[in-house]
Each structure stands twice: as C-alpha cells, then as structure tokens.
XYZ file of C-alpha atoms in Angstrom:
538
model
C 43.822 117.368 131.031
C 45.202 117.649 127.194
C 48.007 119.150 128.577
C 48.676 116.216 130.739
C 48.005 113.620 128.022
C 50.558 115.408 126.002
C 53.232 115.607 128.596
C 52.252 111.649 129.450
C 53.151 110.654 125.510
C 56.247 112.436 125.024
C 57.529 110.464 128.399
C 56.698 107.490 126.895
C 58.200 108.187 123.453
C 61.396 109.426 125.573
C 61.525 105.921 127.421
C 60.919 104.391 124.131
C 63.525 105.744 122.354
C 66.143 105.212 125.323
C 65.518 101.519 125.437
C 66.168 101.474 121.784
C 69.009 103.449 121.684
C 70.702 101.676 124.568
C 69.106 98.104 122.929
C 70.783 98.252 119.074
C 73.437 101.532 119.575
C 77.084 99.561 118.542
C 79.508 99.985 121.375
C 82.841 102.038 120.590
C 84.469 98.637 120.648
C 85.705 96.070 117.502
C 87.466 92.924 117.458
C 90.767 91.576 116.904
C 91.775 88.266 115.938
C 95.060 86.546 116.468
C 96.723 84.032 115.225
C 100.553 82.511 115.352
C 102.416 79.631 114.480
C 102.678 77.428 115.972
C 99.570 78.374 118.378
C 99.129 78.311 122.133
C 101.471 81.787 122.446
C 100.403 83.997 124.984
C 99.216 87.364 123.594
C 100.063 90.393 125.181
C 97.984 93.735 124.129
C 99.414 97.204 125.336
C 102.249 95.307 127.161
C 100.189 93.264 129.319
C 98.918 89.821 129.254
C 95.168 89.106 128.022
C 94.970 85.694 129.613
C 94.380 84.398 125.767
C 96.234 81.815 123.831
C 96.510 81.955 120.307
C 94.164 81.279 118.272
C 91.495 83.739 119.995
C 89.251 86.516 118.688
C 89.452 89.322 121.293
C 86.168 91.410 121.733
C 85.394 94.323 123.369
C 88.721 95.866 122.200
C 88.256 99.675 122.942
C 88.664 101.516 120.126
C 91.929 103.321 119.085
C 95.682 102.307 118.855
C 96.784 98.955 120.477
C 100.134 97.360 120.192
C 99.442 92.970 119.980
C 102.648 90.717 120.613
C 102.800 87.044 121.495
C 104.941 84.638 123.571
C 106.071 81.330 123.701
C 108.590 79.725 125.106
C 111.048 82.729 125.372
C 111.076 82.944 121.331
C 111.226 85.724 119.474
C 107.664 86.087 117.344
C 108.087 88.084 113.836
C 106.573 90.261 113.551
C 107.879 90.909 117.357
C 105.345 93.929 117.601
C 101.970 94.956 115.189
C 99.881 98.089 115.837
C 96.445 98.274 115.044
C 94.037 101.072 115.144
C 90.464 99.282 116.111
C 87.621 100.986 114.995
C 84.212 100.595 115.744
C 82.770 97.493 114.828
C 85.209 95.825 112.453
C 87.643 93.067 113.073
C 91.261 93.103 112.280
C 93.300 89.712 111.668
C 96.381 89.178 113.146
C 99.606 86.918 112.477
C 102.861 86.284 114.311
C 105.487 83.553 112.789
C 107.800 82.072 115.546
C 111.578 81.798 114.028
C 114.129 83.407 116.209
C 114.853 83.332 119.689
C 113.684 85.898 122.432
C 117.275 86.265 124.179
C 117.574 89.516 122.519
C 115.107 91.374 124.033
C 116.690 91.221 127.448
C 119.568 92.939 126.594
C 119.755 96.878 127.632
C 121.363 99.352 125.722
C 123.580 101.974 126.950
C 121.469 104.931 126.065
C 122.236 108.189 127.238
C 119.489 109.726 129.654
C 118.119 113.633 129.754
C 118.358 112.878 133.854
C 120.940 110.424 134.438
C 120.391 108.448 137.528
C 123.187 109.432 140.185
C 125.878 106.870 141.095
C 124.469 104.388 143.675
C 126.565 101.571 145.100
C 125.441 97.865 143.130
C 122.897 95.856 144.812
C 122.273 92.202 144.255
C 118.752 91.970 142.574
C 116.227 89.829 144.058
C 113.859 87.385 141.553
C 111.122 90.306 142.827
C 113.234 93.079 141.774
C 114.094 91.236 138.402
C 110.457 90.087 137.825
C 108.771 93.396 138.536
C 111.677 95.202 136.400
C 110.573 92.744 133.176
C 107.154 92.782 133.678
C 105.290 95.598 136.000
C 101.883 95.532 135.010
C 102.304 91.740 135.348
C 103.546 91.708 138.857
C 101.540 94.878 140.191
C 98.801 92.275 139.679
C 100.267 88.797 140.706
C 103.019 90.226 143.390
C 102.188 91.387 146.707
C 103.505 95.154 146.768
C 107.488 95.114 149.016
C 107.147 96.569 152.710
C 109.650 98.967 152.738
C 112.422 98.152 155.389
C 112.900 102.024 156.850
C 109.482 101.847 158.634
C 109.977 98.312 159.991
C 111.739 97.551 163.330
C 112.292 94.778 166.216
C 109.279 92.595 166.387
C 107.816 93.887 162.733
C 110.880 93.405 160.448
C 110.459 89.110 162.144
C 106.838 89.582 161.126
C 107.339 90.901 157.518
C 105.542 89.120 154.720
C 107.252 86.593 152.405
C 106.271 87.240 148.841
C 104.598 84.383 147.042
C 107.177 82.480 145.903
C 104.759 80.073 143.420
C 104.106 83.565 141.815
C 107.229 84.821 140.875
C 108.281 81.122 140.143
C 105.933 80.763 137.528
C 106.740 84.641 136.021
C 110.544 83.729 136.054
C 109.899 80.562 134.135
C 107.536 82.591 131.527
C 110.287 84.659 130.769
C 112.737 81.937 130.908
C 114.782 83.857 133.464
C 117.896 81.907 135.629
C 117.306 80.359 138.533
C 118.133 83.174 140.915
C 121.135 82.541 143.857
C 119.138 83.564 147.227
C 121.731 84.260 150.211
C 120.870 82.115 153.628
C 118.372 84.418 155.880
C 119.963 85.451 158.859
C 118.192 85.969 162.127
C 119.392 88.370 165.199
C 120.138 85.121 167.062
C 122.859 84.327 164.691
C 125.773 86.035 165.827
C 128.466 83.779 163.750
C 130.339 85.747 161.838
C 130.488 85.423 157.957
C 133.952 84.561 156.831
C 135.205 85.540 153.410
C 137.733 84.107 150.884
C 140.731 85.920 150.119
C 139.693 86.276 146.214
C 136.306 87.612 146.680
C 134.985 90.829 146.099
C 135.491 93.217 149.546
C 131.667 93.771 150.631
C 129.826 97.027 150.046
C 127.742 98.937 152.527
C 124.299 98.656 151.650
C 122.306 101.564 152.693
C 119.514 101.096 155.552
C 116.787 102.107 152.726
C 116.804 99.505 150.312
C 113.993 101.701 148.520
C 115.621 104.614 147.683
C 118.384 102.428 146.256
C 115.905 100.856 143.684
C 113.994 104.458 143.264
C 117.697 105.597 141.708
C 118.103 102.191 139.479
C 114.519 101.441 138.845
C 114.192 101.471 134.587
C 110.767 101.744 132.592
C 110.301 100.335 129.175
C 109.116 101.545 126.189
C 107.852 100.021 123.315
C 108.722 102.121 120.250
C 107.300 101.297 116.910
C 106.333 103.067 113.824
C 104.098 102.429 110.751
C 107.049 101.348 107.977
C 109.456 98.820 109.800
C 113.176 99.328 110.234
C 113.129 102.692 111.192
C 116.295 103.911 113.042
C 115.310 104.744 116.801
C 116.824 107.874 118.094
C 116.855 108.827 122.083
C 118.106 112.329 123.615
C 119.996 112.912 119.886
C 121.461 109.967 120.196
C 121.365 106.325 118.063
C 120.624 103.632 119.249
C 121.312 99.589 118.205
C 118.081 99.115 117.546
C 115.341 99.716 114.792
C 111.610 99.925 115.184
C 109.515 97.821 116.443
C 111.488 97.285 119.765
C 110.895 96.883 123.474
C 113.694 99.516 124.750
C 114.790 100.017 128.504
C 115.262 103.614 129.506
C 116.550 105.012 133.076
C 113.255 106.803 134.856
C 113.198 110.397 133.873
C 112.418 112.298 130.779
C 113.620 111.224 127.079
C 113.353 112.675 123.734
C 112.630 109.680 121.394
C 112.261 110.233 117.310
C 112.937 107.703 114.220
C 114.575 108.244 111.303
C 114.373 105.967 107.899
C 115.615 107.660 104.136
C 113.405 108.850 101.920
C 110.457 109.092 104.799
C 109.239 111.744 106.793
C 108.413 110.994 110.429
C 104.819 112.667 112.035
C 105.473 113.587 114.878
C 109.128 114.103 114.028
C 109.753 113.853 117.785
C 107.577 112.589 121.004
C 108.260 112.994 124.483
C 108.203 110.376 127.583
C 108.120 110.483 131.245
C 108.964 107.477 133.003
C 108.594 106.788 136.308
C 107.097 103.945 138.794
C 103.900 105.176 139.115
C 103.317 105.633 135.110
C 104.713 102.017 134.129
C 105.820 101.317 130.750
C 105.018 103.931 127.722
C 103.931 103.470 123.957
C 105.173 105.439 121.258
C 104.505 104.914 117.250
C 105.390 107.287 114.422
C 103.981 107.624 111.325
C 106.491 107.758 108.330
C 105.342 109.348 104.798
C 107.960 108.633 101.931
C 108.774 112.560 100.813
C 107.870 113.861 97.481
C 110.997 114.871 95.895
C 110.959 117.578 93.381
C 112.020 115.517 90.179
C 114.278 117.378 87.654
C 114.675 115.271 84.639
C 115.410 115.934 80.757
C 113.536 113.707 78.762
C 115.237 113.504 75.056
C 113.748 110.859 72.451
C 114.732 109.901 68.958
C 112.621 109.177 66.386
C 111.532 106.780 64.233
C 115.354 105.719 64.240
C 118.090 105.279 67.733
C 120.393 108.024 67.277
C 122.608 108.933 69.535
C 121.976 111.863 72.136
C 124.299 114.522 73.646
C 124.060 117.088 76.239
C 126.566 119.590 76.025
C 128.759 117.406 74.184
C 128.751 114.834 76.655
C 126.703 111.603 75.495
C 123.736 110.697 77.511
C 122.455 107.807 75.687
C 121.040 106.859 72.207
C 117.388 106.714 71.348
C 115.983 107.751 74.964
C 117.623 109.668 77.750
C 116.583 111.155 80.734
C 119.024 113.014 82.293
C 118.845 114.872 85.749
C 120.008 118.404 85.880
C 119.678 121.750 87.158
C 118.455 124.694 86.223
C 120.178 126.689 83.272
C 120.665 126.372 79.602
C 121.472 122.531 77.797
C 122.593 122.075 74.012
C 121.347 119.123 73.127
C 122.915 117.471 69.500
C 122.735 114.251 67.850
C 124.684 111.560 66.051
C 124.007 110.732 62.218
C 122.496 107.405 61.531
C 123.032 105.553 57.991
C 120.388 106.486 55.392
C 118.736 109.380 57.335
C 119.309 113.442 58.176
C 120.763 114.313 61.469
C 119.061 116.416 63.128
C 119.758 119.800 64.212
C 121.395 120.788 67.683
C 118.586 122.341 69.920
C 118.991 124.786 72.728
C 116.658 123.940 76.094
C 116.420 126.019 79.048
C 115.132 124.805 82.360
C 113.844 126.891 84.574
C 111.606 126.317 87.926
C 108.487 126.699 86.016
C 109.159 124.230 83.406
C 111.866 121.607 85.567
C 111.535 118.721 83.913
C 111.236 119.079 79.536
C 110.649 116.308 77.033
C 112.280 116.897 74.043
C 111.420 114.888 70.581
C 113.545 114.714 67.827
C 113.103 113.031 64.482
C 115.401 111.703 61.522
C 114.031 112.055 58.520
C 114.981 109.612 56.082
C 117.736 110.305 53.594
C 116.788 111.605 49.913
C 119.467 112.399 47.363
C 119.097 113.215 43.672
C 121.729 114.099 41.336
C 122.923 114.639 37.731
C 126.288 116.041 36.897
C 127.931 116.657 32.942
C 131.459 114.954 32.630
C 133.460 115.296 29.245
C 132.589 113.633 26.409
C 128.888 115.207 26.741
C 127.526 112.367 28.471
C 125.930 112.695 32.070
C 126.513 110.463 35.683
C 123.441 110.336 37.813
C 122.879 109.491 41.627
C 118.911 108.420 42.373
C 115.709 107.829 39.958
C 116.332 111.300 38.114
C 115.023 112.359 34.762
C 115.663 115.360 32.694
C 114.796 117.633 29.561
C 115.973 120.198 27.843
C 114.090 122.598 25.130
C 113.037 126.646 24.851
C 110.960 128.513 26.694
C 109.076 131.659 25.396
C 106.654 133.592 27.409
C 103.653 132.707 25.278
C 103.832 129.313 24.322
C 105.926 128.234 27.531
C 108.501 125.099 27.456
C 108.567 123.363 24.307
C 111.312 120.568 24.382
C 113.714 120.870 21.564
C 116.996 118.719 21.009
C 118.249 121.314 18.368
C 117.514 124.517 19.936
C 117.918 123.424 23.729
C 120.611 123.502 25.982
C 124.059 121.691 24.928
C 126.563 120.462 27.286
C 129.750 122.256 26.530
C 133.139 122.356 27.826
C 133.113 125.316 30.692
C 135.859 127.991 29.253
C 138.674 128.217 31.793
C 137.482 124.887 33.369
C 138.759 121.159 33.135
C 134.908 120.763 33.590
C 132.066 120.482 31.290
C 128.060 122.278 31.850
C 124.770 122.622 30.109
C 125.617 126.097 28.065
C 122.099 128.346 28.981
C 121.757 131.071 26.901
C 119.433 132.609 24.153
C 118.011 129.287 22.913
C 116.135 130.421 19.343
C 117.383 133.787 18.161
C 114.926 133.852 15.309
C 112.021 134.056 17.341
C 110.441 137.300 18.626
C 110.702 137.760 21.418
C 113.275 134.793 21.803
C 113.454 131.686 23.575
C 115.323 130.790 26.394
C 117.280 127.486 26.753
C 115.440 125.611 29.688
C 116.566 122.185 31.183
C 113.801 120.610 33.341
C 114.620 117.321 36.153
C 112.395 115.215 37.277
C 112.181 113.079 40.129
C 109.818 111.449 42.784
C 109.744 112.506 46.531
C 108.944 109.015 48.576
C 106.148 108.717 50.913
C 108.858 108.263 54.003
C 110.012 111.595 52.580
C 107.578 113.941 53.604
C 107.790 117.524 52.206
C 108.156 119.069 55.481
C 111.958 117.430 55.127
C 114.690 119.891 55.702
C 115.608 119.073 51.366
C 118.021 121.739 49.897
C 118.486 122.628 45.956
C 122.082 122.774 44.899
C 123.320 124.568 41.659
C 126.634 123.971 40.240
C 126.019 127.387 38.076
C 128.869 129.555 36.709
C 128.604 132.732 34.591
C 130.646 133.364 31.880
C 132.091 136.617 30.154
C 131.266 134.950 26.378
C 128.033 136.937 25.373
C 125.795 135.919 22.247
C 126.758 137.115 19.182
C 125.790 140.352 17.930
C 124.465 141.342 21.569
C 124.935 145.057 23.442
C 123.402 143.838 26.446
C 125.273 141.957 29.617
C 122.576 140.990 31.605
C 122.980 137.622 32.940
C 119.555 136.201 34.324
C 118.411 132.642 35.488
C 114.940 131.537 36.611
C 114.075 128.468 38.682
C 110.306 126.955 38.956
C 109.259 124.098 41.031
C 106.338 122.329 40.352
C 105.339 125.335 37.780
C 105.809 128.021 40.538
C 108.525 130.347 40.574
C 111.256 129.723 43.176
C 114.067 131.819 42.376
C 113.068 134.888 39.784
C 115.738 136.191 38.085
C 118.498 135.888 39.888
C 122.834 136.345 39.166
C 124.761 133.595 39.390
C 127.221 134.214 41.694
C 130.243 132.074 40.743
C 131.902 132.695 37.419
C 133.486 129.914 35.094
C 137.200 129.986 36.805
C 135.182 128.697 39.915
C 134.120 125.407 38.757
C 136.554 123.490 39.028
C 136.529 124.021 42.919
C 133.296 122.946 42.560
C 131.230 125.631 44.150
C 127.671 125.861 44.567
C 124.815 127.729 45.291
C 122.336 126.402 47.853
C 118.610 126.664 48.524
C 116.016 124.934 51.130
C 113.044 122.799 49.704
C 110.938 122.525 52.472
C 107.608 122.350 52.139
C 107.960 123.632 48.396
C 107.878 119.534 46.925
C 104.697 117.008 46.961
C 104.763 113.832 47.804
C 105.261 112.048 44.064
C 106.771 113.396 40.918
C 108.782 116.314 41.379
C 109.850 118.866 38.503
C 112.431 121.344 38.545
C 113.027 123.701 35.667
C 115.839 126.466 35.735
C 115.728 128.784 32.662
C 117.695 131.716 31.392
C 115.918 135.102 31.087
C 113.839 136.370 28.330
C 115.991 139.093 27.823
C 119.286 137.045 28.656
C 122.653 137.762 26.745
C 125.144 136.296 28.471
C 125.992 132.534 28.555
C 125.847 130.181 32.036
C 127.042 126.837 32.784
C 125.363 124.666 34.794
C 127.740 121.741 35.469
C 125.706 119.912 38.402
C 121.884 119.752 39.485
C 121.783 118.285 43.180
C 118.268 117.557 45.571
C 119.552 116.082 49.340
C-alpha cells in the first residue's frame, strides 16, 4: 500500500510539473517590429509576404536569422534589405525610409553560371511565367500550378484550366509590371491562316513541350546581404554590378557566391547555392570583421621645445613624428633650436619583437659662461661670471691675494694675453701656488644632468721660475671643492694660442643647481709657468 501511495504522488508531482512547464516555459519565438515611412508598405520576411502593413509588431517570429524588406508602390525602400537575428523573447525595431525608385531591382545581370543553361530557342513569356519568375513563393500560393501541355490531347487540351486571371492581375500591379500583350486563342476550328508582314521577325518553332523550355530558362533569386553594407558581391570568381544587400537573379544550377569590402574579412569567405524549382529562392549573409593590421610605427617626440626630427637624414617632421617603417636599423638626428642644446643623433633598431618604438628626446636649455684676458690686462665676459685670484698652500688652502696671485701677462710668442700660473709666494715653505677661482650660478631650467663641458684656453710655457732645477709643469682643477682634474699637463704650449686651442672636459652631473665654483691651480711642487688665456662653461 506505501508503495502505491508513493508511486500515486510522484504521478501527480509529474503532471504538476508538466502543466507548469508547458503553462509559463517562453516559446523559442521574439518579436519584431516594423516601421517605414511613409506607412502602409507591405513587409516581406524571408522573401515572402506576411500579409502586414507597416506599422505592425510581428510575433511569433521563430528564432534565428530573418531578412525584413518592405514595398510600396514599386519604390525602392532604404534600407532595401535588414537582417535580424531574433532571439528568444526580445523585440527588435525596425525602419525602412522610402526615397528611390524600385525599377532597379528588375534588372538581371549577366552573371556567368557554374552550369550554364544550354541554348533554347526564345519564347514569349506569359504574365504567369513573368509573375511566378518575380515572385514564387507568392504565386505557388495564389496561382493554380500550369498543366503541362505533353500529357494533354484532343478533348483535354479544350478542357484545360484557365489560370485566375484576378490573381495574377493583382500580383502584376503589386510589382508594377506592364500590361502584358496576350496573342488571340486559336481553336482547331480555325483553319485561317495567319498572315505576316514583310518586316516582321520570321517565326520560330516552338517545341511541343513548353515545360522543358521553361525548365532550361527558369532563374531563382537570391538575396545576398552581409553584416557591413556595400560589400562587393562576387559569383563563380566573377564581379558583379552590384553591392550587398541585393536581390540577384541567377540561372538554376550551382554558384559560388562570396563578398569582398577593404580592410574586412568575410566569415564564411565563400558559401555555396543550389537553385532549382523545387528549392525556390535562397538567402545568403556574410559576416565581415575589419582585419587587425600589424602596425609598424616610429614614434619620435621632442621635448620641452619643437625641434625638428630626421630619419636617416630625411626630415619626418618637427616636434612629433610617427613614421612607418620596416624592420632594420634608423638614425634618428635633430635640428638646433635658439637658446637650447641639440640633442644627440640616436641609433634605433626595429625588430619583430619590438615593431613599433617611441623615442623621447629632450633640449636642454642653453647655458654659457665665459671670461677671456685681452691686452691691456683687462678681461671680456659672456654670462653672470665672477672670479678670484690668490695662493693656495696645502695647509691653509686658498687665501685670495692681489699681490701674490695670478697676473694677466702677455703670452710669450703670442699676440694674446693669459693669467701667468706659477709659484705664487716663493718665501713660503712649502710654497704657494697661484690659484684663480670662477664663479657662477647653474639655473633651475639647467639641471646638472645637462650635457655642460669645461673649456681651458691653457698653454705651457718653456720660461721656468727663477732659480728652479725642476721642469715639472702641473695644474689642478676642483669643482665645488672636489678634485676634477689632479695634476694634469697642459697639452698646448704658448705658440698655440693664438689658434686658439683648447682643452675640453664634460660637467655632467659634477655642478648643483645654484652657485657654482671652479678653481684651477698650479702644483705644489710646480716650476714652470702656464697661461690660461680663456675659462669657458657651455
């Protein structure tokens, strides 16, 4: 009995649940809506008529790709095709504008076929024929179906069925079609025979089996569209004049059909249709993804200034370039800009792990600092620039002196004129060495990581201090109280100065932002004298 009871409440829970499922499940349907302008168009969905004027929501739409259109009045609607994937339970909105005329649409390509038709003799095309050929799904359902002629004879081809005429009236006036020019019936009775003028065209045997004639020159449509509009429709390799979406006439047989539009990527890239009277008209829609090119770009900036950019000696731009290349190696320069340091060139390679570089350059702003001895003992300066001069010993360190210090002196052998280093206080012990010390401030906009160089205009001479054995010839440089250059020969000697040459040293990262000193020094131990006609910071 328990057993019973059980098997008694799990067939009513069963029942239960299948009424609710089958109450409250959603169907796999949605809804579309469509709208045009002006309204009262008929809409067509999967190339057939709904029976719906615009404005009407459709229900029950299965779900899955459908292609909507409208018509009215033989125009042209824009969009002239949309297709809409209808999912389960949602509704989709849809608008067609009416500006153009339809005309177009009836117009058949030339388009070559996989299976062309054989060559038939020309028939004269009935209103059924045309109707039928322009709309089959239409017809199938408003047209009786033809009785073909081979199986009809004597008393049965009298008796044959008229097709509806009001039918196919109304269909050729949907489609705005001409009215047709139907020959005179004639009956066996009528034996007068038909005369002909001169100028007309000499009549063609028509074959007993008016169906195999339209079997051979029967065409099927397809409606072709894809999901980016404008795409270029190709058929069996070929082009044709038209671009998706489009209503195209094919011969019945099989065709290759595929789109192509730049930059996009078509999926499928190529679909296949069989037409034939049995299968009626065919949809096809591609979906086109724009292709991810691989970008290879140079990106080369200036900074904080716009100076002008080249690439291998070509120019490319000034402040910002980007410049598309290949792979390899670039030299990249740049152009000096007023009141600022031009950068240095810089080498890039590009290779396929590193395609597309960015490059940042900057121009540091211009700094320049100068004093120079002219004749007469006086001095010219270039920049806020301060100097001293005074002896050095190793104990007490500088002590500024006007009588013991450096003096500027004429350069022997030279049209030019220096600050004369050499054993500044004699009397001392150990002795002093002349010293001359600049000063000058570094600007904030000048940071010391600024490529700055030191320039010496220092020449040695063969004049030695009196009473001296020795020949050494020393100078020492300090900047900011740190030793820069210990000890070191000058290498130029006095003939040399009028060409003005110099001995050069980088800065960077050796100044501070502010006040600046720069001391150079002869040698404790220094006997011979130097001339130091110019002192130069840039």
């Amino acid at each position: 009995m328990r057993i019973f009871l059980m098997l008694l409440v799990a067939w009513v829970v069963g029942l239960g649940s299948y009424l609710l499922i089958d109450r409250f499940w959603p169907g796999q349907t949605g809804a579309v809506m469509v709208v045009s302008s002006p309204p009262g168009a008929e809409i067509w969905m999967d190339l057939a008529p709904t029976g719906r004027a615009t404005p009407a929501d459709l229900r029950e739409v299965p779900v899955g790709k459908h292609s909507f259109t409208v018509r009215l009045e033989g125009k042209r609607p824009q969009p002239f095709v949309q297709v809409v994937k209808v999912a389960r339970d949602t509704r989709d909105s849809l608008i067609f504008i009416f500006d153009g005329d339809s005309s177009a649409l009836t117009q058949k390509p030339d388009i070559p076929s996989a299976t062309p038709p054989a060559t038939v003799p020309p028939k004269v095309e009935s209103i059924e024929e045309r109707v039928k050929r322009e709309l089959p799904n239409e017809v199938e359902r408003r047209v009786p179906s033809s009785v073909d002629n081979s199986v009809l004879t004597g008393a049965e081809e009298r008796k044959r069925p008229e097709p509806k005429l009001d039918a196919i009236e109304e269909l050729r006036e949907e489609l705005g079609l001409p009215e047709p020019k139907v020959a005179e019936r004639k009956t066996s009775e009528d034996k007068t025979p038909e005369t002909k003028s001169p100028e007309a065209t000499p009549a063609r045997e028509i074959p007993k089996s008016t169906e195999s004639v339209r079997t051979e020159s029967e065409t099927g449509s397809v409606e072709i569209s894809s999901s980016v509009n404008g795409a270029q429709i190709v058929i069996n390799d070929q082009q044709v004049p038209y671009k998706t979406p489009a209503v195209v006439s094919l011969p019945l047989g099989t065709h290759r059909i595929s789109v192509e539009y730049p930059g996009y990527k078509s999926d499928p890239e190529e679909q296949v249709v069989r037409l034939s009277r049995i299968a009626g008209a065919q949809l096809v829609y591609f979906t086109l993804t724009e292709e991810q090119r691989a970008r290879k770009e140079m990106t080369i900036t200036t900074e904080p200034v716009q100076g002008a950019i080249f690439v291998d000696g070509d120019s490319v731009g000034n402040g910002l370039a980007v410049v598309a290349h290949d792979f390899g190696v670039y030299e990249i320069s740049f152009g000096p800009v007023e009141g600022f340091l031009t950068p240095e060139p810089q080498r890039v390679v590009v290779t396929p792990a590193k395609p597309n570089p960015a490059i940042t350059v900057k121009y540091a702003r211009a700094f320049h600092v100068s004093a120079a001895c002219i004749n007469g003992g006086t001095v010219t300066t270039e920049g806020d620039i301060q100097w001293e001069i005074g002896i050095y010993d190793r104990d007490k360190g500088a002590r500024a002196s006007d009588t013991h210090g450096p003096k500027i002196s004429k350069i022997p052998s030279s049209d030019k004129s220096g600050w004369e280093l050499a054993m500044g206080d004699p009397n001392r012990n150990p002795t002093g060495a002349d010293y001359i010390e600049f000063t000058f401030d570094l600007p904030d906009e000048v940071p010391p990581s600024t490529p700055l160089n030191l320039r010496l205009y220092i020449y040695r001479s063969n004049r030695k201090y009196p009473l001296s054995l020795s020949s050494r010839c020393e100078v020492t440089v300090t900047v900011n109280g740190r030793v820069f250059l210990d000890n070191f020969r000058p290498r130029h000697e006095q003939t040399d100065a009028d060409s003005e040459r110099y001995e050069e040293w980088s800065l960077q990262h050796s100044l501070v932002p502010g006040e600046n000193r720069i001391m150079i020094r002869t040698g404790d131990k220094n006997q011979i004298f130097n001339y130091l006609w110019k002192f130069e910071v840039l």
